[in-house]
PDB file of C-alpha atoms in Angstrom:
ATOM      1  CA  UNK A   1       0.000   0.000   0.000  1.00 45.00           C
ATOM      2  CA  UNK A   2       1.383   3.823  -0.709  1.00 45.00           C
ATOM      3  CA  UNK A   3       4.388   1.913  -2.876  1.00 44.00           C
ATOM      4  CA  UNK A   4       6.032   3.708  -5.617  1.00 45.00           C
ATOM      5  CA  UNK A   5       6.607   1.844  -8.367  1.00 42.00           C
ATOM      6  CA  UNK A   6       9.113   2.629 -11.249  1.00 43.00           C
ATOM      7  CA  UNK A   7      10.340   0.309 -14.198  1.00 40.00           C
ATOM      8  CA  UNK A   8      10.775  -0.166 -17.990  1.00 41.00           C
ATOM      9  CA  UNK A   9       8.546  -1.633 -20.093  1.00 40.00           C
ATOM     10  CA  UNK A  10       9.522  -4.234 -22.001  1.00 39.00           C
ATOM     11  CA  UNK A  11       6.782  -4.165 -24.670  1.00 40.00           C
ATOM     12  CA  UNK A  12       3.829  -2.116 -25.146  1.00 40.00           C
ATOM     13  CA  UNK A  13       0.898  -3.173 -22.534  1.00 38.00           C
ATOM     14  CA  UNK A  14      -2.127  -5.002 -23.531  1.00 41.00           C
ATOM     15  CA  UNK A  15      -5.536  -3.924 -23.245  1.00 40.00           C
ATOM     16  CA  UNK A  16      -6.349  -5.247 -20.278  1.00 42.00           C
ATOM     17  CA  UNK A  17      -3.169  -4.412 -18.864  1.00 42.00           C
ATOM     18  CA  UNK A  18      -1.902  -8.263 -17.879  1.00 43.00           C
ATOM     19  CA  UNK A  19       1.351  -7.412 -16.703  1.00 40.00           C
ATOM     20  CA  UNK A  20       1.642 -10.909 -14.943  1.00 44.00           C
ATOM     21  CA  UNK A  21       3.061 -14.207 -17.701  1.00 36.00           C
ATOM     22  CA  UNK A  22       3.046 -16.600 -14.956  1.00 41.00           C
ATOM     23  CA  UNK A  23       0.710 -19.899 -16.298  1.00 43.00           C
ATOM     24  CA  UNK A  24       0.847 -22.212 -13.180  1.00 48.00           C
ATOM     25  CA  UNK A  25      -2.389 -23.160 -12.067  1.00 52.00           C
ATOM     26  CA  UNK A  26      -2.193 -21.301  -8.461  1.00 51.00           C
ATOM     27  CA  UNK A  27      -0.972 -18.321 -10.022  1.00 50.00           C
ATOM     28  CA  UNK A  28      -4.632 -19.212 -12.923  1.00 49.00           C
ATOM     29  CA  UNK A  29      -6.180 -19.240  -9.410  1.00 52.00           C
ATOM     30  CA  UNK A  30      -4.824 -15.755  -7.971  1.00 49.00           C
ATOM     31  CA  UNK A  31      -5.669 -14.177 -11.146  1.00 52.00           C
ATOM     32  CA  UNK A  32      -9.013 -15.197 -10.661  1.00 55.00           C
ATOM     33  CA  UNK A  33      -9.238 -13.916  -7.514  1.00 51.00           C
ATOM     34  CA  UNK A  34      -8.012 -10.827  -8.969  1.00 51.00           C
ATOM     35  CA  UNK A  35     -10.416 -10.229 -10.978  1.00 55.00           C
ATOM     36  CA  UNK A  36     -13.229 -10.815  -8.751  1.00 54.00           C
ATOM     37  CA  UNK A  37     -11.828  -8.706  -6.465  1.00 53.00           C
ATOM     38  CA  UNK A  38     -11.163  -6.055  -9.193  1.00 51.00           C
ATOM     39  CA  UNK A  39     -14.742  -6.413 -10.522  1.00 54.00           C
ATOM     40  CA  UNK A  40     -16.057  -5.995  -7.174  1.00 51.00           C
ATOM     41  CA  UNK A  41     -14.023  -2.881  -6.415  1.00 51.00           C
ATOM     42  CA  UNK A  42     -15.463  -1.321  -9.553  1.00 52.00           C
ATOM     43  CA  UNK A  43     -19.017  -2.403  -9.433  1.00 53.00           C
ATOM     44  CA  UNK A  44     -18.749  -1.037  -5.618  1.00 50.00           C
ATOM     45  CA  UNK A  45     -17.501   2.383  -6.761  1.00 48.00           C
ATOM     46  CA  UNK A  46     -19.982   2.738  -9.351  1.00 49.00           C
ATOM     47  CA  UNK A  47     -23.021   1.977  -7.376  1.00 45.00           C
ATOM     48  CA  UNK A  48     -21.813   4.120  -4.634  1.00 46.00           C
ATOM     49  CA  UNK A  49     -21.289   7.004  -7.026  1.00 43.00           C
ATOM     50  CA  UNK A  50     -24.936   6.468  -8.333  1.00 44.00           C
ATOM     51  CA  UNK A  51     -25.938   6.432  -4.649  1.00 40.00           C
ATOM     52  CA  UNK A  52     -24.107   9.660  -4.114  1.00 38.00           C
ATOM     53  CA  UNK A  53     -25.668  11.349  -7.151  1.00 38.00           C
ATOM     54  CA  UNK A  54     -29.343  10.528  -6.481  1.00 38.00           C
ATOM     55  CA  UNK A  55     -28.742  12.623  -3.121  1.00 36.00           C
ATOM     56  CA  UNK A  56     -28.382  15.619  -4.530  1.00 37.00           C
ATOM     57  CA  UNK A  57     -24.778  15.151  -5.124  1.00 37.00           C
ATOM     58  CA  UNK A  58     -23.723  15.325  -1.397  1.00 37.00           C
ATOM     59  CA  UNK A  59     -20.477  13.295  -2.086  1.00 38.00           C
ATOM     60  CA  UNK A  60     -18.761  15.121   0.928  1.00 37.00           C
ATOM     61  CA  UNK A  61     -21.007  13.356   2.948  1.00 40.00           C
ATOM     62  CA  UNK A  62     -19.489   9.668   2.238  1.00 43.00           C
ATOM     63  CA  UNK A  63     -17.808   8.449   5.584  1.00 47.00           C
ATOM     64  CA  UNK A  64     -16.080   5.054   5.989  1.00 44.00           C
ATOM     65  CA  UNK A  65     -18.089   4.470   9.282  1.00 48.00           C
ATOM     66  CA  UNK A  66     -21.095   3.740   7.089  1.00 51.00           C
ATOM     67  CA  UNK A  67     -19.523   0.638   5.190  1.00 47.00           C
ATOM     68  CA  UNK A  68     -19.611  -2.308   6.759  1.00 62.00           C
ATOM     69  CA  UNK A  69     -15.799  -3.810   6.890  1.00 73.00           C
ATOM     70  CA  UNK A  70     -13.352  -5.018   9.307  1.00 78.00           C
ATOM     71  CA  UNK A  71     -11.458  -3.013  10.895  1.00 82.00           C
ATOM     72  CA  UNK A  72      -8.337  -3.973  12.795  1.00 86.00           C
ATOM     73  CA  UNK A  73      -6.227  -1.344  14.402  1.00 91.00           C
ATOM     74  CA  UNK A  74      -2.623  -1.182  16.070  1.00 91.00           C
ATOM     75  CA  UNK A  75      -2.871  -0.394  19.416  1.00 96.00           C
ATOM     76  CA  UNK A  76      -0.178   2.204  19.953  1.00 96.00           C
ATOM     77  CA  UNK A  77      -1.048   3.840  16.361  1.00 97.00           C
ATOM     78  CA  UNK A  78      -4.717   4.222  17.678  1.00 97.00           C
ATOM     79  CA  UNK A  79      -3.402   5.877  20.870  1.00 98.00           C
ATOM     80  CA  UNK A  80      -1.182   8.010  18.906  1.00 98.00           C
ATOM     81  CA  UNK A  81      -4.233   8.697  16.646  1.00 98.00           C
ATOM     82  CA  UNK A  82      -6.504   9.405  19.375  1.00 98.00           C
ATOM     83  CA  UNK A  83      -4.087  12.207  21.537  1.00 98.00           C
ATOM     84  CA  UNK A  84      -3.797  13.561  17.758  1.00 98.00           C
ATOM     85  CA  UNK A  85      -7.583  14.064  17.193  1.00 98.00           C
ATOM     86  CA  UNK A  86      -8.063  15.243  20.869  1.00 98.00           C
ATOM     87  CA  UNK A  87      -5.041  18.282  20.691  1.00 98.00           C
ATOM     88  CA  UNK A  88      -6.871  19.233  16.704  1.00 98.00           C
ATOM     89  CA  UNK A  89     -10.200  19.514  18.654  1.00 98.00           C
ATOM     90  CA  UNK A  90      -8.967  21.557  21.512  1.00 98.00           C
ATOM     91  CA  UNK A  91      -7.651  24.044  18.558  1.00 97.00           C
ATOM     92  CA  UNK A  92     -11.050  23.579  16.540  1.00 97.00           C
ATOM     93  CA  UNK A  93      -9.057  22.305  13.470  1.00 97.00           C
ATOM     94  CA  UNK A  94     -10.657  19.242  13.042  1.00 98.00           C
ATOM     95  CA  UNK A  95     -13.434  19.708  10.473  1.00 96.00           C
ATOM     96  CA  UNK A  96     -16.400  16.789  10.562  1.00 95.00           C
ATOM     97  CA  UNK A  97     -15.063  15.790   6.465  1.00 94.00           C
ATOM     98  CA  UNK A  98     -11.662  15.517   7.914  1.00 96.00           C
ATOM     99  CA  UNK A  99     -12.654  13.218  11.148  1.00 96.00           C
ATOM    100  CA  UNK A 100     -11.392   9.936  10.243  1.00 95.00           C
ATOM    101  CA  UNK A 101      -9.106   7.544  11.953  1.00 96.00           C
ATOM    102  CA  UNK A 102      -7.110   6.377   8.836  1.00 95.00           C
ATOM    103  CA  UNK A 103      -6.703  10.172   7.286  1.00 96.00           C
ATOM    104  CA  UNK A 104      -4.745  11.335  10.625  1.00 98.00           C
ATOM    105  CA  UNK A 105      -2.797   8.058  11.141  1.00 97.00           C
ATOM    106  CA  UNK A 106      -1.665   9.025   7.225  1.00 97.00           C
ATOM    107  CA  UNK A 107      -0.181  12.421   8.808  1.00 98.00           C
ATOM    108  CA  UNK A 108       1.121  11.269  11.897  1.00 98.00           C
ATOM    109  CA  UNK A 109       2.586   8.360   9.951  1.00 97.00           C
ATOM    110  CA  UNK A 110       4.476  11.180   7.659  1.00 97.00           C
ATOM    111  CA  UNK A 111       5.939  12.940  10.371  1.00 98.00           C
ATOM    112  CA  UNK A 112       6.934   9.988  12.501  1.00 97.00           C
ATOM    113  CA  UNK A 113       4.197  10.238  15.088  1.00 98.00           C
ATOM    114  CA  UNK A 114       5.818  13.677  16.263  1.00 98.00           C
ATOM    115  CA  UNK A 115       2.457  15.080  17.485  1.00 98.00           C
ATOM    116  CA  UNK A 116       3.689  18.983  17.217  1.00 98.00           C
ATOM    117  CA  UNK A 117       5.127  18.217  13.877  1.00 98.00           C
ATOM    118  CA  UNK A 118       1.992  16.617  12.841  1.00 98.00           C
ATOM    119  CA  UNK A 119      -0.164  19.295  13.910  1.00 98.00           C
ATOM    120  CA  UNK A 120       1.775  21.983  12.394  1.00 98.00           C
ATOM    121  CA  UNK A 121       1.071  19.863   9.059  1.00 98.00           C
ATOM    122  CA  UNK A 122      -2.493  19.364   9.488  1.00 98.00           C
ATOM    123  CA  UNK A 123      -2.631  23.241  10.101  1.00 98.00           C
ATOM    124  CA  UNK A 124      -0.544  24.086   6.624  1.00 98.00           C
ATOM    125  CA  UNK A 125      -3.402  21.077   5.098  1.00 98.00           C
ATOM    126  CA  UNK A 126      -6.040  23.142   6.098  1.00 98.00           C
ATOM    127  CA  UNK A 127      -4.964  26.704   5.203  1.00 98.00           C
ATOM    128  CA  UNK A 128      -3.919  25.332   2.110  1.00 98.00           C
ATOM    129  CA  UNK A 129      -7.189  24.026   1.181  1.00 98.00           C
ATOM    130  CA  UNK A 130      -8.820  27.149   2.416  1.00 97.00           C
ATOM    131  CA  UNK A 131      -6.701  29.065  -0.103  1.00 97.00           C
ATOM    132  CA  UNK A 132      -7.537  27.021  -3.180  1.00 97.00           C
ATOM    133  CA  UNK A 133     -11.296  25.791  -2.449  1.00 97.00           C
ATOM    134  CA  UNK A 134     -10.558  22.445  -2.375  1.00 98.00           C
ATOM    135  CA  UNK A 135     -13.413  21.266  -0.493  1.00 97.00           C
ATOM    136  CA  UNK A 136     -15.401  22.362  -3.678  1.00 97.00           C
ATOM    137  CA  UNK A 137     -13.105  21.462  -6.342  1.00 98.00           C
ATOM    138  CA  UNK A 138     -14.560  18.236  -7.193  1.00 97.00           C
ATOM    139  CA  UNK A 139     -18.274  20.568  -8.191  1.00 96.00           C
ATOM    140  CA  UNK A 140     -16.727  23.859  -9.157  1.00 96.00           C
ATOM    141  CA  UNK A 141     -13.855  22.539 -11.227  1.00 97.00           C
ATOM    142  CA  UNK A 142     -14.634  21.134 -14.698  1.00 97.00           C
ATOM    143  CA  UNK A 143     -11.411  20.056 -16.618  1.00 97.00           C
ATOM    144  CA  UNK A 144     -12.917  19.917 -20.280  1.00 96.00           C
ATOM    145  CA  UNK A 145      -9.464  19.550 -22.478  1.00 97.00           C
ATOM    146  CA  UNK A 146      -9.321  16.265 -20.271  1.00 96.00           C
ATOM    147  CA  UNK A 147      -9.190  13.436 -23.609  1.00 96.00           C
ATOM    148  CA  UNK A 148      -6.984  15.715 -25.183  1.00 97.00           C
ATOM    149  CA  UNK A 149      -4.625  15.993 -22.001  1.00 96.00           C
ATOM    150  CA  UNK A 150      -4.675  12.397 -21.802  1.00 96.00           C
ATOM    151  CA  UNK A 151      -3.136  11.895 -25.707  1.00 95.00           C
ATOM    152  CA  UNK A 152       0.342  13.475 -24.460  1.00 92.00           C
ATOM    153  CA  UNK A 153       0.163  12.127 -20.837  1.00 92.00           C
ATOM    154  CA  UNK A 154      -1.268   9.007 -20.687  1.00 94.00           C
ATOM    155  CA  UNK A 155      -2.427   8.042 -17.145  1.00 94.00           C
ATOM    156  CA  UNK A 156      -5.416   6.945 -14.939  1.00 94.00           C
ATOM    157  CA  UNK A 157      -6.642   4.068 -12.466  1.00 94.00           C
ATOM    158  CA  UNK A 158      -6.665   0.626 -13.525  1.00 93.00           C
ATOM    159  CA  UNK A 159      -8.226  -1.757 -11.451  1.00 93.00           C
ATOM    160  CA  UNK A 160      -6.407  -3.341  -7.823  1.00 95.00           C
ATOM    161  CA  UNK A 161      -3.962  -4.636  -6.628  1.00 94.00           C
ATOM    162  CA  UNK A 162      -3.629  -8.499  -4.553  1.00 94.00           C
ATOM    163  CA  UNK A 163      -4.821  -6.353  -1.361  1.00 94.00           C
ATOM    164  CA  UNK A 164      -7.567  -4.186  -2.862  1.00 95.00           C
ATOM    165  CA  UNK A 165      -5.668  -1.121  -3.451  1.00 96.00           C
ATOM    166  CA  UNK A 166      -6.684   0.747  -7.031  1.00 96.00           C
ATOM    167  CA  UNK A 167      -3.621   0.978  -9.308  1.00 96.00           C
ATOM    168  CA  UNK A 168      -2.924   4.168 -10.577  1.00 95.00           C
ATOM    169  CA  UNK A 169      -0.364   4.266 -13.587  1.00 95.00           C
ATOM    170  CA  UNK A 170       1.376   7.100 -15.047  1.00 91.00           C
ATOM    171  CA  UNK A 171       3.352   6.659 -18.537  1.00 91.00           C
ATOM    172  CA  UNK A 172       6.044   9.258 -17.842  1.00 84.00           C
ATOM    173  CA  UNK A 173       8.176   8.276 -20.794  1.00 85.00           C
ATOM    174  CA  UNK A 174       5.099   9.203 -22.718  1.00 88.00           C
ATOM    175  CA  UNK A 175       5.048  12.856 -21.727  1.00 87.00           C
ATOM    176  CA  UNK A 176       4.970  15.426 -24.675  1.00 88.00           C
ATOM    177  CA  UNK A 177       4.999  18.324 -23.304  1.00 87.00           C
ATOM    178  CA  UNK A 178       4.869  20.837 -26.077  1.00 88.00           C
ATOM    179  CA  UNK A 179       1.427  19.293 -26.700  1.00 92.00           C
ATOM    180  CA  UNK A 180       0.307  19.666 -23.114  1.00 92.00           C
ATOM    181  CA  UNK A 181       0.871  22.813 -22.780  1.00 93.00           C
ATOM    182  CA  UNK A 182      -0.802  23.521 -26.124  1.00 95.00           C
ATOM    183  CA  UNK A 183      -4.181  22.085 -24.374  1.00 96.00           C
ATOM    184  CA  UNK A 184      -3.574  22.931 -20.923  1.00 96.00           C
ATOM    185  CA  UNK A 185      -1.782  25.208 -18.713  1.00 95.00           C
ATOM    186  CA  UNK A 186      -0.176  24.455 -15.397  1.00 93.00           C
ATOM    187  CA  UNK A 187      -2.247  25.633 -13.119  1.00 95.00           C
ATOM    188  CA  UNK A 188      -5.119  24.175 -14.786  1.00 97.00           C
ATOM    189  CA  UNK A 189      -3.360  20.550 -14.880  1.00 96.00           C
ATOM    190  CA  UNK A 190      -2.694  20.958 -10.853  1.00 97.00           C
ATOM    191  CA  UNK A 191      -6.388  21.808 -10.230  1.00 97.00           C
ATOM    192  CA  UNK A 192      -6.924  18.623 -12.129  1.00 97.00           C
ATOM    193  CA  UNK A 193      -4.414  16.544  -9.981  1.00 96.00           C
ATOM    194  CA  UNK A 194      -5.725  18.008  -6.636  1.00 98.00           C
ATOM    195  CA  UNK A 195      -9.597  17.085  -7.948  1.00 97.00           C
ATOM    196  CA  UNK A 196      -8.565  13.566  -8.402  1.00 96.00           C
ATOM    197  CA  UNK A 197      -7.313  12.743  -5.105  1.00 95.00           C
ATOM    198  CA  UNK A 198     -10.306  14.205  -3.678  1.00 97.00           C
ATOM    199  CA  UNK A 199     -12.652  12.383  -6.146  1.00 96.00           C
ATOM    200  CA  UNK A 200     -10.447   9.152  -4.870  1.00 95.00           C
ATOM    201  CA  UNK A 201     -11.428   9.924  -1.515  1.00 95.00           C
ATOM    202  CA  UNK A 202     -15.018  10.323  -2.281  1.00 94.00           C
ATOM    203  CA  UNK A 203     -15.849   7.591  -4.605  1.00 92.00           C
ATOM    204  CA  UNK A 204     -12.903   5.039  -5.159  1.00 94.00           C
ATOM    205  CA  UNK A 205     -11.691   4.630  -1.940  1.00 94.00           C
ATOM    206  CA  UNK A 206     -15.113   3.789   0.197  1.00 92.00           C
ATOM    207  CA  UNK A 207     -16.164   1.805  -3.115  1.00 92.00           C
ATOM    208  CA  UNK A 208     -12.890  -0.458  -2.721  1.00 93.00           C
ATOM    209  CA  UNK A 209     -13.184  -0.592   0.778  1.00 93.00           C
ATOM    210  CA  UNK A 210     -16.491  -2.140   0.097  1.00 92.00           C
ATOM    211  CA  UNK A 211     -14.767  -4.559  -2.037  1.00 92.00           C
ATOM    212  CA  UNK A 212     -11.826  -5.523  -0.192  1.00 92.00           C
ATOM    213  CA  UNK A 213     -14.081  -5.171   3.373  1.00 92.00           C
ATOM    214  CA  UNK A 214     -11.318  -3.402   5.027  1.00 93.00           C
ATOM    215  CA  UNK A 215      -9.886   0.198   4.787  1.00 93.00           C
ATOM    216  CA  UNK A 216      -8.491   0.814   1.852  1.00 94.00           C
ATOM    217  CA  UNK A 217      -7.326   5.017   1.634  1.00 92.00           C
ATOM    218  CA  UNK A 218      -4.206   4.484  -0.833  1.00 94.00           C
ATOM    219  CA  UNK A 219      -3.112   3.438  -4.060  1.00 95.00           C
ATOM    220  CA  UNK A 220      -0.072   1.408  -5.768  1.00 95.00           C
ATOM    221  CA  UNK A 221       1.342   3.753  -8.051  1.00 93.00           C
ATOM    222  CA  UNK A 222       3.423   2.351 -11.238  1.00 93.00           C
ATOM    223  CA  UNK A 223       5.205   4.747 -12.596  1.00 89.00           C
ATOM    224  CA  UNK A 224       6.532   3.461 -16.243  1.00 88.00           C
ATOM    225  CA  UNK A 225       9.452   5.471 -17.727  1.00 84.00           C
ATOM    226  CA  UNK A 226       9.853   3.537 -20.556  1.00 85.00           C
ATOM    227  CA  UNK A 227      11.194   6.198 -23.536  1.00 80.00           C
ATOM    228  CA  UNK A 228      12.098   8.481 -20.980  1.00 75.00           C
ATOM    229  CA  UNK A 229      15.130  11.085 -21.731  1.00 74.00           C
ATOM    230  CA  UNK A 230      15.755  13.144 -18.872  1.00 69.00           C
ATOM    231  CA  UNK A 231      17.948  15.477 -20.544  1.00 67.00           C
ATOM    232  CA  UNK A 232      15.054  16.195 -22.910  1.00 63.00           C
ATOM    233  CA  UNK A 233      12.105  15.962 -20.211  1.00 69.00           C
ATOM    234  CA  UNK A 234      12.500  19.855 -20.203  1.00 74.00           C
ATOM    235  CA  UNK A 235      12.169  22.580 -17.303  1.00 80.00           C
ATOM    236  CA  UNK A 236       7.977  22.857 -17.759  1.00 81.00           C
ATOM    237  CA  UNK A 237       7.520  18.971 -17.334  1.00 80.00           C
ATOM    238  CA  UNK A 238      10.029  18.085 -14.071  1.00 82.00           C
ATOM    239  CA  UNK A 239       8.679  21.476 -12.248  1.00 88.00           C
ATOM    240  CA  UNK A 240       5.081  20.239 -12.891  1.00 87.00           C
ATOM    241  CA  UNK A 241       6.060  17.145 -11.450  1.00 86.00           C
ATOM    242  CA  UNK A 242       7.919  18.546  -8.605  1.00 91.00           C
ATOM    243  CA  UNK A 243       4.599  20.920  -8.180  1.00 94.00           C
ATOM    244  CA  UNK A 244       2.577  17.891  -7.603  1.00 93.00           C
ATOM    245  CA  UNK A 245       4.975  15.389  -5.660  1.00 93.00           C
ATOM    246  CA  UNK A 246       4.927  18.956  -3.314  1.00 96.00           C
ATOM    247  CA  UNK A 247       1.071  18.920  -3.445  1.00 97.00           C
ATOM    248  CA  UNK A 248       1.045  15.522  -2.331  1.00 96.00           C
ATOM    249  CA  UNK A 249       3.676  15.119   0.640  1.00 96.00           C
ATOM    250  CA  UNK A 250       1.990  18.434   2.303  1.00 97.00           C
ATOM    251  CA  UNK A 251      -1.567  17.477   1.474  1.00 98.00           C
ATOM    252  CA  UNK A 252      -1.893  13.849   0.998  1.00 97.00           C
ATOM    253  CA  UNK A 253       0.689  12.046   2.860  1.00 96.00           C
ATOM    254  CA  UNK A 254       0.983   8.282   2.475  1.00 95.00           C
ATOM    255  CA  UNK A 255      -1.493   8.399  -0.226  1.00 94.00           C
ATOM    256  CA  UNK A 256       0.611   7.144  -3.494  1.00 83.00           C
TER     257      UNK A 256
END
C-alpha cells in the first residue's frame, strides 16, 4: 500500500493491462481472484457514485463508518491517533469531512508520530485548502481539455492490486509536453491533480473498501518510464512534477 513503483517496459501493454506471464495453475487461481476482487471494487464504486448522485450530489457526505468492513487497528497507532484528534479539537481544526481515523494516522505516519510536527502539518493542510477551495473542487472545477490531455500524458486508475488497493499508472516516458501545454496550462493541470485525489477519496476509496471489506485510503502507483530522456524531459515537465509530488507530501501524505 502507498508503494512507488518505477520500471521499464519491455513491450507495449495489452488492453487489459496483464502485466503478470506466470501460467501455473495457483498463479490461474490468484488471477481469478483478482479479478473478482477487481470487478467488485469497480461495481462497488460505481453503485456508490450512483448512490451519491441521487442525493443531490452530497459526495462530501461519504464516511467510511457507514460501510460495513473489518477493521483492525494497532494499538499504539490508535493511541497516537486518538491524543492527535483530541489536541486538533482543543484548537477547533478538526473539520467533521476531515474526522477519520485512517486520514490522521496518514499524517502522523508522515511525520513519525511527532504530534507537534503533525499538527503543524495538518494546520498548513487546512490553510492550504482554504486558499484554493478544495473542499469544492470536485463541483466547481470542470477540466474539459481532459481526452486531449490524456493523448500526451497518458495516465489513470486501472483496477487493484492483490490487497484491494486501485492501481494508478502514469506513462512518464510518454510525456509530450509541447502538446500539453498547447491544451492545458499548469495551473489548470494541478487543479486537475488536486480534484482527483479528492474524487479518490469520495468515490474510489469507500467503493474499494467495500470490495476488499477493510480500509483501503491508498493506491499502488506504477510509474513506467519507458522512452524516458531526462535530458530532454525539459524545465515545464520536471517542475510540474515537482509541483505535484509537493502537493502531495503536504496534502496527501501516504497516499501514493
Amino acid at each position: 500500500p502507498g508503494e512507488l513503483i518505477a520500471f521499464e517496459e519491455s513491450e507495449k501493454f495489452s488492453k487489459d493491462a496483464n502485466l503478470d506471464i506466470e501460467t501455473s495453475e495457483d498463479e490461474k487461481r490468484r488471477r481469478g481472484r483478482g479479478r473478482s476482487l477487481k470487478k467488485k471494487a469497480m461495481t462497488a464504486s460505481t453503485k456508490l457514485t450512483h448512490s451519491l448522485k441521487k442525493r443531490g450530489g452530497r459526495v462530501s457526505d461519504c464516511k467510511y463508518t457507514a460501510i460495513s468492513i473489518e477493521d483492525v487497528r494497532d494499538a499504539e497507532e490508535e493511541k497516537a491517533v486518538k491524543a492527535f484528534r483530541q489536541a486538533l479539537l482543543a484548537k477547533d481544526q478538526l473539520p467533521s469531512r476531515h474526522d477519520d481515523y485512517y486520514t490522521l494516522l496518514r499524517f502522523l505516519k508522515a511525520r513519525k508520530f511527532d504530534l507537534d510536527k503533525t499538527i503543524q502539518m495538518w494546520e498548513d493542510m487546512l490553510n492550504w485548502r482554504n486558499e484554493n477551495g478544495v473542499d469544492t473542487i470536485v463541483q466547481d472545477f470542470v477540466y474539459d481539455e481532459y481526452e486531449e490531455v490524456q493523448q500526451c500524458y497518458p495516465h489513470g486508475y486501472h483496477g487493484v492490486d492483490k490487497q484491494g488497493h486501485p492501481v494508478y499508472i502514469e506513462r512518464i516516458g510518454k510525456i509530450d509536453v509541447g502538446k500539453l501545454m498547447k491544451v492545458t496550462t499548469v495551473e489548470r493541470f494541478l487543479k486537475y491533480h488536486v480534484q482527483g485525489f479528492e474524487k479518490a477519496f469520495l468515490e474510489k476509496f469507500p467503493g474499494c473498501s467495500m470490495a476488499a471489506k477493510k480500509p483501503i485510503d491508498c493506491t499502488t502507483t506504477i510509474l513506467d518510464v519507458q522512452g524516458l530522456n531526462w535530458m530532454s524531459f525539459g524545465k515545464v515537465a520536471n517542475d510540474l512534477v515537482m509541483r505535484m509530488q509537493k502537493i502531495d507530501g503536504d496534502n496527501y501524505p501516504e497516499v501514493s
